Amino acid sequence: MSKKKPAIGMVIGPSPALMTGKHIVNTPYIQAIVHAGGTPLLLPVTGDPATANEYIDLLDGLLIPGGADVTPTLYGEDSVPQVTYMLEDQDRLELALIHLASERQMPIFGICRGIQLLNVAFGGTLYQDIPSQCPGCIGHSQDVSTRSQMTHRVQLVPGSLMEQLLGAEPLFVNSYHHQAIKELAPGFSVSACAADGVVEAFENEARHIYAVQWHPEELVDRYDRFRPLFRHLVEEAGK
């Protein structure tokens, strides 16, 4: 009998701005997990965060993908005018899963909104809107139709997990987000930054958590350099 592939959970939620009455997931996330040797397990938002207690027993690892803005009230702030689209039910389900997975020492990988939600989950805060709250910052929000186009460089921290996975050579990434980490959650360390200081990756070895602000799932087909980000999740989930 062949060995069971690690099950990597990923929450999928409704997306009323795109299509009413349907749960939606971007296919590249699924493909990246499969290519890395994992089995993607899609976890629908039900409106009840307690569903996380049923989902967690099915999983070996957790991927927190990109998506809508993180609900500001979850980190003690009111929304600024630029924050108009949030999915709080999804936020709360994923927060519950994050804490359950962390308690079980389950590996967690966050992407874009994922790094932001992970930061909030452990006590950090966010810039709700980079252009209005971070004067002088570079452009972080390219048109979503050019999802695999590199738009700015990031500096990897020497000796970090991120450098181990991606190598020490200069790194360029795609970028389409308008929120970012403001106050870093306790226990986490920054592992990559943009030229303007915006956090592009962080990690917490004790909690088996790492995350990036860019979208590697959109890059792996063209750039093999980004595949280790997904392989690491699957390999850690299989231990």
XYZ file of C-alpha atoms in Angstrom:
239
model
C 0.000 0.000 0.000
C 1.387 3.416 -0.956
C 2.037 5.951 1.783
C -0.757 8.464 2.351
C 0.079 11.908 1.014
C -0.055 14.741 3.555
C -3.443 16.473 3.574
C -3.039 20.238 3.274
C -6.136 22.148 4.334
C -7.180 25.418 2.731
C -10.343 27.358 3.556
C -12.568 28.391 0.673
C -15.284 30.946 1.194
C -18.048 32.767 -0.630
C -16.952 35.579 -2.910
C -20.003 37.806 -3.416
C -17.948 40.451 -5.210
C -17.152 37.926 -7.954
C -19.976 35.405 -7.974
C -22.911 35.006 -5.607
C -23.942 31.639 -4.234
C -20.583 29.919 -4.750
C -17.429 29.117 -2.809
C -14.350 30.032 -4.851
C -10.668 29.037 -4.839
C -7.873 30.044 -7.229
C -6.650 26.935 -9.058
C -2.890 27.714 -8.763
C -3.023 27.062 -5.004
C -4.364 23.568 -5.649
C -1.832 22.870 -8.388
C 1.089 24.037 -6.256
C 0.120 21.702 -3.397
C -0.375 18.742 -5.742
C 2.934 19.369 -7.502
C 4.659 19.478 -4.094
C 3.298 16.011 -3.263
C 0.380 16.925 -1.018
C -3.346 16.355 -1.172
C -5.287 19.641 -1.093
C -8.321 19.497 1.169
C -10.760 22.374 0.617
C -12.600 23.500 3.754
C -15.790 25.484 3.139
C -16.817 28.426 5.280
C -20.015 27.491 7.125
C -20.617 30.617 9.184
C -19.644 28.813 12.386
C -15.955 29.024 13.415
C -16.475 25.965 15.633
C -16.408 23.921 12.423
C -12.635 24.199 12.763
C -12.800 21.524 15.469
C -14.193 19.069 12.910
C -11.814 20.072 10.123
C -8.580 19.941 12.090
C -8.577 16.146 12.539
C -8.541 15.764 8.752
C -5.358 17.782 8.248
C -1.592 17.376 8.322
C -0.795 20.960 7.329
C -2.524 24.271 6.705
C -2.268 26.819 3.895
C -3.738 30.293 4.478
C -4.234 31.842 1.015
C -4.792 35.355 -0.283
C -8.181 37.005 -0.528
C -10.210 39.848 0.921
C -8.962 42.401 3.456
C -8.608 41.176 7.030
C -11.458 42.553 9.150
C -9.927 45.493 11.119
C -12.074 44.953 14.213
C -10.207 41.674 14.719
C -7.117 43.697 15.612
C -8.931 46.484 17.431
C -9.348 49.084 14.682
C -12.173 50.654 12.711
C -11.997 50.412 8.928
C -10.359 53.228 6.985
C -12.234 54.395 3.843
C -10.081 52.226 1.545
C -11.176 49.014 3.311
C -14.560 48.104 1.875
C -14.480 44.342 1.249
C -14.066 41.896 4.133
C -15.267 38.348 4.823
C -15.375 38.076 8.615
C -16.858 34.568 8.672
C -13.845 33.311 6.735
C -11.450 35.289 8.942
C -12.900 33.742 12.101
C -12.845 30.184 10.741
C -9.239 30.530 9.644
C -8.226 32.097 12.946
C -9.735 29.126 14.765
C -7.891 26.697 12.472
C -4.621 28.587 12.897
C -4.746 28.270 16.666
C -5.753 24.609 16.592
C -3.014 23.776 14.071
C -0.440 25.686 16.107
C -1.408 23.819 19.285
C -0.797 20.559 17.420
C 2.576 21.721 16.022
C 1.116 21.441 12.530
C 3.002 23.363 9.798
C 1.272 26.509 8.511
C 2.145 28.475 5.365
C 0.533 31.876 4.716
C 0.337 33.751 1.407
C -0.505 37.471 1.009
C -3.637 37.871 3.135
C -2.359 34.739 4.872
C 0.688 36.494 6.334
C -1.567 39.338 7.449
C -4.099 37.050 9.143
C -1.344 35.033 10.839
C 0.103 38.258 12.213
C -3.293 39.265 13.592
C -3.872 35.766 15.002
C -0.873 36.098 17.299
C -1.290 39.713 18.382
C 0.097 41.836 15.552
C -1.535 44.689 13.631
C -1.768 45.810 10.010
C -1.461 48.823 7.807
C -4.993 48.857 6.453
C -3.977 50.741 3.304
C -0.336 51.102 2.288
C -0.703 54.080 -0.110
C -2.474 56.279 2.454
C -0.740 55.070 5.624
C 2.833 54.546 4.371
C 3.865 57.657 2.415
C 6.858 57.040 0.193
C 6.319 53.294 -0.144
C 6.927 51.616 -3.482
C 4.057 50.194 -5.544
C 2.787 46.967 -4.009
C -0.422 46.496 -5.983
C 0.037 45.501 -9.601
C -2.902 44.753 -11.889
C -4.221 41.262 -11.062
C -4.268 40.358 -14.771
C -0.436 40.165 -14.689
C -0.238 37.696 -11.851
C 3.117 36.111 -12.727
C 4.973 39.338 -13.516
C 7.806 40.380 -11.196
C 7.377 43.958 -9.994
C 9.806 44.600 -7.126
C 12.727 43.061 -5.286
C 12.843 41.763 -1.731
C 15.804 41.361 0.591
C 16.021 37.994 2.343
C 17.391 37.873 5.891
C 20.617 35.799 5.996
C 20.188 32.526 7.857
C 16.392 32.647 7.795
C 14.205 29.757 6.705
C 13.183 31.911 3.743
C 16.787 32.196 2.585
C 17.278 28.446 3.082
C 14.278 27.712 0.868
C 14.821 30.367 -1.820
C 18.600 30.839 -1.850
C 20.671 33.948 -1.242
C 20.568 35.367 -4.769
C 18.645 38.643 -5.402
C 14.917 37.938 -5.389
C 12.137 39.620 -7.359
C 8.461 38.923 -6.698
C 4.969 39.686 -7.928
C 2.837 41.920 -5.732
C -0.849 42.785 -5.451
C -1.864 43.846 -1.963
C -2.716 47.094 -0.225
C -2.443 45.879 3.365
C 0.733 44.839 5.189
C 2.191 44.039 8.597
C 2.465 47.050 10.896
C 3.310 45.756 14.393
C 4.881 42.313 14.211
C 3.282 39.624 16.377
C 5.380 38.580 19.410
C 7.586 35.574 18.766
C 7.815 36.120 15.006
C 10.880 37.253 13.088
C 11.015 39.085 9.764
C 12.707 37.026 7.050
C 12.296 39.355 4.044
C 11.529 43.026 3.382
C 10.896 45.240 0.379
C 13.166 48.223 -0.277
C 10.692 50.487 1.545
C 10.736 48.341 4.691
C 7.377 46.636 4.150
C 7.530 43.096 5.582
C 7.530 40.541 2.768
C 8.023 37.352 4.811
C 8.150 36.186 8.413
C 8.564 32.983 10.367
C 8.136 31.431 13.788
C 10.166 28.249 14.100
C 8.635 27.237 17.427
C 5.130 27.370 15.960
C 6.128 25.827 12.584
C 4.777 28.914 10.789
C 6.193 30.793 7.808
C 4.524 33.177 5.378
C 5.120 35.502 2.432
C 3.418 38.656 1.203
C 3.767 37.857 -2.506
C 1.997 35.094 -4.494
C 4.366 32.157 -5.176
C 1.503 29.944 -6.392
C 1.340 32.208 -9.460
C 5.100 31.942 -10.048
C 5.968 28.248 -9.675
C 5.087 27.300 -13.266
C 7.601 29.817 -14.628
C 10.143 29.924 -11.797
C 11.178 26.694 -10.067
C 12.887 28.763 -7.390
C 9.547 29.220 -5.596
C 8.578 25.534 -5.451
C 10.471 24.847 -2.180
C 7.962 27.059 -0.356
C 5.274 24.459 -1.034
C 7.540 21.421 -0.759
C 8.567 22.497 2.726
C 4.944 22.644 3.843
C 4.206 19.173 2.477
C 7.420 17.646 3.811
C 6.841 19.061 7.297
C 3.219 17.903 7.197
C 4.372 14.371 6.364
C 6.571 13.992 9.447
